[in-house]
Tab-separated table of C-alpha atoms in Angstrom:
chain	number	residue	atom	x	y	z
A	20	MET	CA	27.032	-3.990	-4.622
A	21	PRO	CA	24.665	-3.472	-1.777
A	22	LEU	CA	26.152	-3.436	1.689
A	23	ALA	CA	25.011	-6.550	3.810
A	24	ARG	CA	22.607	-5.295	6.473
A	25	PRO	CA	23.899	-6.038	10.067
A	26	ARG	CA	21.699	-7.885	12.678
A	27	VAL	CA	19.102	-5.428	14.266
A	28	ARG	CA	18.609	-5.224	17.972
A	29	ARG	CA	15.090	-6.302	17.723
A	30	ARG	CA	13.724	-3.442	19.922
A	31	LEU	CA	11.042	-2.503	17.343
A	32	GLY	CA	9.138	-5.890	17.993
A	33	ALA	CA	9.314	-5.447	21.528
A	34	ALA	CA	8.012	-1.998	21.558
A	35	LEU	CA	4.934	-3.006	19.458
A	36	VAL	CA	4.212	-5.794	21.902
A	37	ALA	CA	4.406	-3.260	24.703
A	38	VAL	CA	1.997	-0.884	23.036
A	39	LEU	CA	-0.351	-3.687	22.274
A	40	ILE	CA	-0.463	-4.740	25.902
A	41	ALA	CA	-0.902	-1.100	27.039
A	42	SER	CA	-3.786	-0.750	24.655
A	43	GLY	CA	-5.663	-3.893	25.787
A	44	SER	CA	-5.378	-5.767	22.851
A	45	ALA	CA	-6.305	-9.458	23.057
A	46	LEU	CA	-3.270	-10.195	20.700
A	47	VAL	CA	-0.004	-9.758	22.198
A	48	ALA	CA	2.168	-11.976	20.561
A	49	ALA	CA	5.250	-10.855	18.653
A	50	PRO	CA	4.326	-9.143	15.403
A	51	THR	CA	5.162	-11.175	12.360
A	52	GLY	CA	4.453	-8.694	9.608
A	53	ALA	CA	6.698	-7.279	7.067
A	54	GLY	CA	9.909	-6.075	8.663
A	55	ALA	CA	8.697	-6.641	12.131
A	56	ALA	CA	11.099	-8.209	14.623
A	57	SER	CA	10.305	-12.006	15.182
A	58	GLU	CA	11.743	-12.258	18.654
A	59	VAL	CA	10.742	-10.486	21.706
A	60	VAL	CA	13.334	-9.348	24.197
A	61	GLY	CA	11.126	-7.456	26.608
A	62	GLY	CA	8.879	-4.409	26.400
A	63	ASP	CA	10.851	-1.878	28.278
A	64	GLU	CA	13.733	-1.366	25.595
A	65	PRO	CA	13.391	2.219	24.143
A	66	ILE	CA	13.061	2.873	20.449
A	67	ASP	CA	14.918	5.660	18.925
A	68	TYR	CA	13.075	6.923	15.785
A	69	VAL	CA	14.346	9.019	12.871
A	70	ALA	CA	12.088	10.150	9.993
A	71	LEU	CA	13.881	11.055	6.750
A	72	GLY	CA	12.054	12.400	3.491
A	73	ASP	CA	10.522	15.024	1.394
A	74	SER	CA	7.261	17.020	1.447
A	75	TYR	CA	4.871	13.886	1.462
A	76	SER	CA	6.486	13.089	4.712
A	77	ALA	CA	7.017	16.723	5.948
A	78	GLY	CA	3.460	17.923	5.403
A	79	PRO	CA	3.740	21.514	3.879
A	80	LEU	CA	1.169	24.092	4.990
A	81	ILE	CA	-0.498	21.539	7.456
A	82	PRO	CA	-0.672	23.452	10.825
A	83	VAL	CA	1.357	23.799	12.858
A	84	GLN	CA	4.423	24.476	10.635
A	85	ARG	CA	7.819	23.984	12.512
A	86	ALA	CA	10.705	26.530	12.617
A	87	ASP	CA	13.683	24.078	12.626
A	88	PRO	CA	13.863	25.455	10.036
A	89	LEU	CA	10.634	27.100	8.819
A	90	GLY	CA	11.869	26.750	5.222
A	91	CYS	CA	11.475	22.973	5.321
A	92	LEU	CA	7.533	23.495	5.559
A	93	ARG	CA	7.564	20.582	8.125
A	94	SER	CA	4.350	19.955	10.107
A	95	THR	CA	3.977	18.779	13.724
A	96	HIS	CA	0.956	16.667	12.220
A	97	ASN	CA	2.638	14.578	9.653
A	98	TYR	CA	2.656	10.808	9.435
A	99	PRO	CA	5.971	10.611	11.419
A	100	ALA	CA	4.640	12.460	14.320
A	101	TYR	CA	1.561	10.212	14.391
A	102	LEU	CA	3.550	7.080	14.075
A	103	ALA	CA	5.992	8.013	16.751
A	104	ALA	CA	2.822	8.343	18.980
A	105	HIS	CA	1.449	4.984	17.899
A	106	LEU	CA	4.685	3.352	18.550
A	107	ASP	CA	5.203	5.316	22.005
A	108	VAL	CA	8.811	5.717	21.077
A	109	ALA	CA	11.648	7.066	23.484
A	110	THR	CA	13.067	9.725	21.113
A	111	TYR	CA	11.818	10.845	17.725
A	112	VAL	CA	13.752	13.168	15.345
A	113	ASP	CA	12.068	14.526	12.274
A	114	VAL	CA	14.310	15.927	9.722
A	115	THR	CA	11.857	15.681	6.657
A	116	CYS	CA	12.045	18.633	4.628
A	117	SER	CA	9.580	19.679	1.759
A	118	GLY	CA	11.502	19.699	-1.736
A	119	ALA	CA	14.155	17.273	-0.671
A	120	GLU	CA	15.757	15.267	-3.331
A	121	THR	CA	18.034	12.187	-2.575
A	122	ALA	CA	21.058	14.189	-2.446
A	123	ASP	CA	19.858	16.335	0.277
A	124	LEU	CA	19.995	13.254	2.409
A	125	ASP	CA	23.536	12.399	1.997
A	126	LYS	CA	25.609	14.757	-0.160
A	127	ARG	CA	24.523	18.392	0.486
A	128	ALA	CA	22.641	21.043	2.629
A	129	GLN	CA	19.210	21.565	1.263
A	130	THR	CA	18.196	24.929	-0.147
A	131	THR	CA	14.646	25.423	1.481
A	132	ILE	CA	11.497	26.502	0.046
A	133	LEU	CA	11.507	29.690	2.283
A	134	PRO	CA	14.829	31.464	2.357
A	135	GLY	CA	16.601	30.876	5.603
A	136	PRO	CA	19.104	28.423	7.365
A	137	SER	CA	19.756	25.403	5.350
A	138	PRO	CA	19.469	22.088	7.052
A	139	ALA	CA	22.529	19.781	7.119
A	140	PRO	CA	22.125	16.527	5.115
A	141	GLN	CA	19.325	14.541	6.704
A	142	LEU	CA	21.387	11.531	7.251
A	143	ASP	CA	23.803	13.503	9.687
A	144	VAL	CA	21.238	12.902	12.538
A	145	LEU	CA	21.515	9.145	12.263
A	146	SER	CA	23.780	7.310	14.991
A	147	ASP	CA	24.569	3.738	16.337
A	148	ASP	CA	21.701	4.478	18.766
A	149	THR	CA	19.243	4.730	15.969
A	150	ASP	CA	16.667	1.970	16.090
A	151	LEU	CA	14.073	3.006	13.605
A	152	VAL	CA	14.052	4.738	10.303
A	153	THR	CA	11.313	5.857	7.870
A	154	LEU	CA	12.363	6.889	4.400
A	155	GLY	CA	9.956	8.626	2.111
A	156	ILE	CA	11.598	10.166	-0.843
A	157	GLY	CA	12.166	10.031	-4.823
A	158	GLY	CA	9.290	12.277	-6.076
A	159	ASN	CA	11.450	15.296	-6.526
A	160	ASP	CA	14.479	13.724	-8.109
A	161	TYR	CA	14.638	14.683	-11.763
A	162	GLU	CA	11.558	16.869	-11.137
A	163	LEU	CA	9.448	13.780	-11.545
A	164	PHE	CA	6.243	15.019	-9.916
A	165	GLY	CA	6.586	18.672	-9.932
A	166	SER	CA	7.021	19.034	-13.699
A	167	MET	CA	4.477	16.319	-14.557
A	168	ILE	CA	1.990	18.174	-12.715
A	169	LYS	CA	2.604	21.669	-14.107
A	170	VAL	CA	3.043	20.483	-17.751
A	171	CYS	CA	-0.111	17.997	-17.616
A	172	GLN	CA	-2.307	20.930	-16.512
A	173	GLU	CA	-0.844	23.221	-19.095
A	174	VAL	CA	-1.119	21.090	-22.123
A	175	ALA	CA	-4.709	19.580	-21.240
A	176	PRO	CA	-6.654	22.169	-23.214
A	177	LEU	CA	-4.581	21.169	-26.479
A	178	ALA	CA	-6.329	17.428	-26.356
A	179	PRO	CA	-8.723	17.264	-23.554
A	180	LYS	CA	-9.758	13.794	-24.431
A	181	GLY	CA	-6.145	12.564	-25.235
A	182	ALA	CA	-2.715	12.194	-23.805
A	183	PRO	CA	-0.765	15.510	-24.413
A	184	CYS	CA	1.354	15.305	-21.407
A	185	ARG	CA	2.491	11.828	-22.033
A	186	ARG	CA	3.317	12.813	-25.739
A	187	HIS	CA	5.243	15.992	-24.318
A	188	PHE	CA	7.487	13.776	-22.080
A	189	THR	CA	8.082	11.191	-24.873
A	190	ASN	CA	11.358	12.192	-26.652
A	191	ARG	CA	12.077	11.852	-30.565
A	192	LYS	CA	13.517	8.100	-29.841
A	193	GLY	CA	10.220	7.245	-28.342
A	194	VAL	CA	11.404	6.997	-24.622
A	195	ASP	CA	8.898	7.974	-22.120
A	196	THR	CA	11.251	10.242	-20.062
A	197	LYS	CA	9.087	10.205	-17.043
A	198	LEU	CA	8.968	6.153	-16.836
A	199	ARG	CA	12.764	6.391	-17.677
A	200	ASP	CA	13.380	8.792	-14.694
A	201	ALA	CA	11.149	6.864	-12.203
A	202	ASP	CA	13.331	3.957	-12.836
A	203	ARG	CA	16.620	5.845	-12.540
A	204	ILE	CA	15.472	6.801	-8.861
A	205	ARG	CA	15.925	3.286	-7.726
A	206	LYS	CA	19.752	3.802	-7.916
A	207	ASP	CA	19.539	6.980	-6.113
A	208	VAL	CA	17.524	5.575	-3.325
A	209	GLY	CA	19.820	2.521	-3.101
A	210	ARG	CA	22.710	4.883	-2.427
A	211	VAL	CA	20.834	6.501	0.279
A	212	LEU	CA	19.952	3.302	2.004
A	213	ARG	CA	23.582	2.092	2.066
A	214	GLY	CA	24.326	5.483	3.773
A	215	ILE	CA	21.654	4.911	6.378
A	216	ALA	CA	23.209	1.295	7.078
A	217	ARG	CA	26.568	2.906	7.504
A	218	ARG	CA	25.423	5.635	9.959
A	219	ALA	CA	22.667	3.478	11.714
A	220	PRO	CA	23.815	-0.008	11.555
A	221	GLN	CA	21.391	-1.133	14.358
A	222	ALA	CA	18.305	0.363	12.661
A	223	GLU	CA	15.296	-1.163	11.134
A	224	VAL	CA	14.848	0.791	7.932
A	225	TYR	CA	11.508	1.215	6.115
A	226	VAL	CA	10.951	2.931	2.814
A	227	VAL	CA	7.497	4.424	2.626
A	228	GLY	CA	5.964	4.507	-0.680
A	229	TYR	CA	3.684	7.368	-2.101
A	230	PRO	CA	-0.229	7.152	-1.702
A	231	ARG	CA	-2.422	7.522	-4.927
A	232	LEU	CA	-2.368	10.949	-6.405
A	233	LEU	CA	-4.808	9.993	-9.196
A	234	PRO	CA	-8.035	8.188	-9.337
A	235	GLU	CA	-8.027	4.456	-10.905
A	236	ARG	CA	-10.599	5.823	-13.514
A	237	GLY	CA	-12.347	8.989	-14.420
A	238	THR	CA	-11.272	12.603	-14.152
A	239	CYS	CA	-12.073	15.677	-11.950
A	240	LYS	CA	-11.588	19.278	-12.087
A	241	GLN	CA	-9.290	19.200	-9.074
A	242	VAL	CA	-6.696	17.668	-10.961
A	243	GLY	CA	-7.205	19.191	-14.439
A	244	PHE	CA	-5.400	16.693	-16.725
A	245	ALA	CA	-6.322	15.456	-20.089
A	246	ALA	CA	-8.511	12.412	-19.982
A	247	GLY	CA	-5.712	10.216	-21.246
A	248	ASP	CA	-3.141	11.341	-19.068
A	249	TYR	CA	-4.468	10.138	-15.801
A	250	ARG	CA	-3.968	6.545	-16.744
A	251	TRP	CA	-0.417	7.465	-17.571
A	252	GLY	CA	0.020	9.590	-14.630
A	253	ASN	CA	-0.769	6.364	-12.317
A	254	ARG	CA	1.649	4.416	-14.352
A	255	VAL	CA	4.431	6.890	-13.569
A	256	GLU	CA	3.652	6.885	-9.968
A	257	ARG	CA	3.572	3.044	-9.858
A	258	ARG	CA	7.003	2.921	-11.505
A	259	LEU	CA	8.302	5.111	-8.922
A	260	ASN	CA	6.951	3.046	-6.109
A	261	ARG	CA	8.368	-0.074	-7.902
A	262	SER	CA	11.888	1.635	-7.806
A	263	LEU	CA	11.463	2.287	-4.032
A	264	ARG	CA	10.326	-1.416	-3.384
A	265	LEU	CA	13.305	-2.656	-5.553
A	266	ALA	CA	15.860	-0.493	-3.966
A	267	ALA	CA	14.615	-1.468	-0.395
A	268	LYS	CA	14.948	-5.267	-1.109
A	269	ALA	CA	18.336	-4.768	-2.663
A	270	ASN	CA	19.620	-2.880	0.468
A	271	GLY	CA	18.287	-4.508	3.606
A	272	ALA	CA	15.074	-2.306	4.145
A	273	THR	CA	11.591	-3.142	3.845
A	274	TYR	CA	9.032	-1.286	1.698
A	275	LEU	CA	5.752	-0.139	2.976
A	276	ASN	CA	3.158	0.245	0.412
A	277	LEU	CA	0.422	2.886	0.753
A	278	TYR	CA	-0.905	2.703	-2.693
A	279	PRO	CA	-3.703	-0.005	-1.881
A	280	ALA	CA	-4.911	1.624	1.339
A	281	SER	CA	-5.185	4.893	-0.529
A	282	ARG	CA	-7.357	3.584	-3.260
A	283	GLY	CA	-10.442	5.781	-3.259
A	284	HIS	CA	-8.688	8.596	-1.280
A	285	ASP	CA	-6.958	10.281	-4.289
A	286	ALA	CA	-7.080	13.956	-5.203
A	287	CYS	CA	-10.297	13.390	-7.062
A	288	ALA	CA	-12.158	11.815	-4.052
A	289	GLY	CA	-13.692	14.889	-2.558
A	290	LYS	CA	-14.352	14.499	1.205
A	291	GLU	CA	-12.771	11.241	1.244
A	292	ALA	CA	-9.477	12.471	-0.252
A	293	TRP	CA	-6.188	12.174	1.708
A	294	ILE	CA	-4.436	14.240	-0.999
A	295	ASN	CA	-5.386	17.865	-1.959
A	296	GLY	CA	-5.910	18.784	-5.549
A	297	ASP	CA	-4.721	21.877	-7.625
A	298	THR	CA	-5.815	24.587	-5.240
A	299	LEU	CA	-3.557	25.636	-2.450
A	300	LYS	CA	-5.317	25.413	0.836
A	301	LEU	CA	-3.746	27.856	3.403
A	302	ALA	CA	-3.532	26.130	6.935
A	303	ARG	CA	-4.894	22.787	5.356
A	304	ALA	CA	-2.333	21.481	2.800
A	305	ALA	CA	-0.250	22.457	-0.314
A	306	ASP	CA	-1.483	21.617	-3.726
A	307	PHE	CA	-1.119	18.008	-4.626
A	308	HIS	CA	0.002	17.007	-1.166
A	309	PRO	CA	-1.472	15.229	1.972
A	310	PHE	CA	-4.136	16.692	4.021
A	311	LYS	CA	-3.711	16.153	7.960
A	312	ARG	CA	-6.337	13.350	7.568
A	313	GLY	CA	-4.018	11.933	4.963
A	314	MET	CA	-0.981	12.009	7.213
A	315	ARG	CA	-2.880	10.340	9.923
A	316	ALA	CA	-4.252	7.632	7.727
A	317	ALA	CA	-0.806	6.975	6.410
A	318	ALA	CA	0.668	6.746	9.869
A	319	GLN	CA	-2.187	4.057	10.840
A	320	GLU	CA	-1.498	2.117	7.552
A	321	ILE	CA	2.272	1.963	8.327
A	322	TYR	CA	1.656	0.864	11.834
A	323	PHE	CA	-0.735	-1.757	10.676
A	324	GLN	CA	1.954	-3.002	8.236
A	325	LEU	CA	4.828	-2.977	10.991
A	326	SER	CA	2.637	-4.627	13.516
A	327	GLY	CA	1.527	-7.624	11.499
A	328	GLY	CA	-2.030	-6.536	11.105
A	329	HIS	CA	-2.859	-4.713	14.268
A	330	THR	CA	-4.973	-1.591	13.979
A	331	ALA	CA	-3.689	1.714	15.346
A	332	PRO	CA	-6.294	4.069	17.415
A	333	ALA	CA	-8.208	6.299	14.961
A	334	ARG	CA	-7.505	9.340	17.033
A	335	VAL	CA	-4.165	9.910	18.764
A	336	ALA	CA	-2.251	13.129	19.567
A	337	PRO	CA	0.959	13.445	17.394
A	338	ARG	CA	4.214	13.137	19.109
A	339	ALA	CA	6.417	16.237	19.605
A	340	ALA	CA	9.667	15.741	17.987
A	341	ASP	CA	13.131	15.843	19.618
A	342	ALA	CA	14.930	18.050	17.294
A	343	SER	CA	17.132	21.262	17.378
A	344	GLY	CA	15.375	22.978	20.326
A	345	ALA	CA	13.994	25.581	18.246
A	346	PRO	CA	10.356	26.494	19.123
A	347	VAL	CA	7.667	25.449	16.602
A	348	VAL	CA	5.645	28.140	14.816
A	349	ARG	CA	2.178	28.673	16.424
A	350	ARG	CA	-0.803	29.462	14.276
A	351	GLY	CA	-0.580	33.044	13.389
A	352	ALA	CA	2.984	33.651	14.342
A	353	VAL	CA	4.115	33.425	10.676
A	354	SER	CA	1.751	34.481	7.988
A	355	GLN	CA	0.201	31.543	6.482
A	356	VAL	CA	0.077	33.773	3.091
A	357	ARG	CA	3.852	34.215	3.329
A	358	LEU	CA	4.257	30.289	3.416
A	359	GLY	CA	1.754	29.958	0.696
A	360	GLU	CA	3.571	32.468	-1.405
A	361	ALA	CA	6.786	30.770	-0.924
A	362	TRP	CA	5.129	27.379	-1.940
A	363	ARG	CA	3.788	28.749	-5.182
A	364	ASP	CA	7.189	30.162	-6.010
A	365	HIS	CA	8.729	26.905	-5.587
A	366	MET	CA	6.046	25.100	-7.809
A	367	ARG	CA	6.310	27.701	-10.492
A	368	ALA	CA	10.150	26.722	-10.606
A	369	GLN	CA	9.375	23.103	-11.336
A	370	GLY	CA	9.793	21.933	-14.854
């Protein structure tokens, strides 16, 4: 049974009101959007923010990559950093890590993509003082995304107009194993959310869904799937987001849906894309992962939903995180080629 969620301290609503007043907004009433606090206790209470999650939160290869640890391929320009700036939080700790699965949040030290120190389970940074948690996780469990992308590209030439990838992942009993695994992730995320509630009982917790990877219709060389597998791939991602939404609802958290806002910004969208295609782009983005503009847009959409419909500034400097004290890796300090090779090795191991 999910744990009952304790009464939160309502600091998030107060902080949002303070930010809106400082920005000169004509609307300064307490936000009433999804998950926002409904009662204002004043604008001077600080917000302690912790970001948890995988590569879609961490930002692999987006400059500047942090060194705490470097193997997590965590950017100083990911959506948690922009969101922390939008909310003007008092403290901001980001332990997102590329390659993370749900077990890396609460059960084990993660094996990082680049060999080196392993971070402790992400939930270890939570405490009674934590007020706000964002969680973006699930796509790596059961190799859901990684093996799908790898296999879909490999089998596309076998039936360019068909759906050979969907057939590959349908077992002899007719079970679509990708849809099955996307459903299984609901239980894993629920376990993590209950762990967050125990460690940070005062926190407001938000589960961040995945943005669109594939277009609604059509195909493109940047993705390289067979024509019939685009629709199926979208179905798998929507099923994953459904699991995240249901897990949040069952465990006292709020789901933040990035899927509608990212319409027209998928990997096939060219200059409008928030998500990179199949070509790793050093100092820009890992393949099939967000660009910096995608991270900025995600933070704006999250803020929009948290604030009950207020628009965040289009341009804001990302907030520097309060973390282990290790210096970030400045551009050129660590070879981007080295980071790229480590990422390629990681992706080749998928599936």
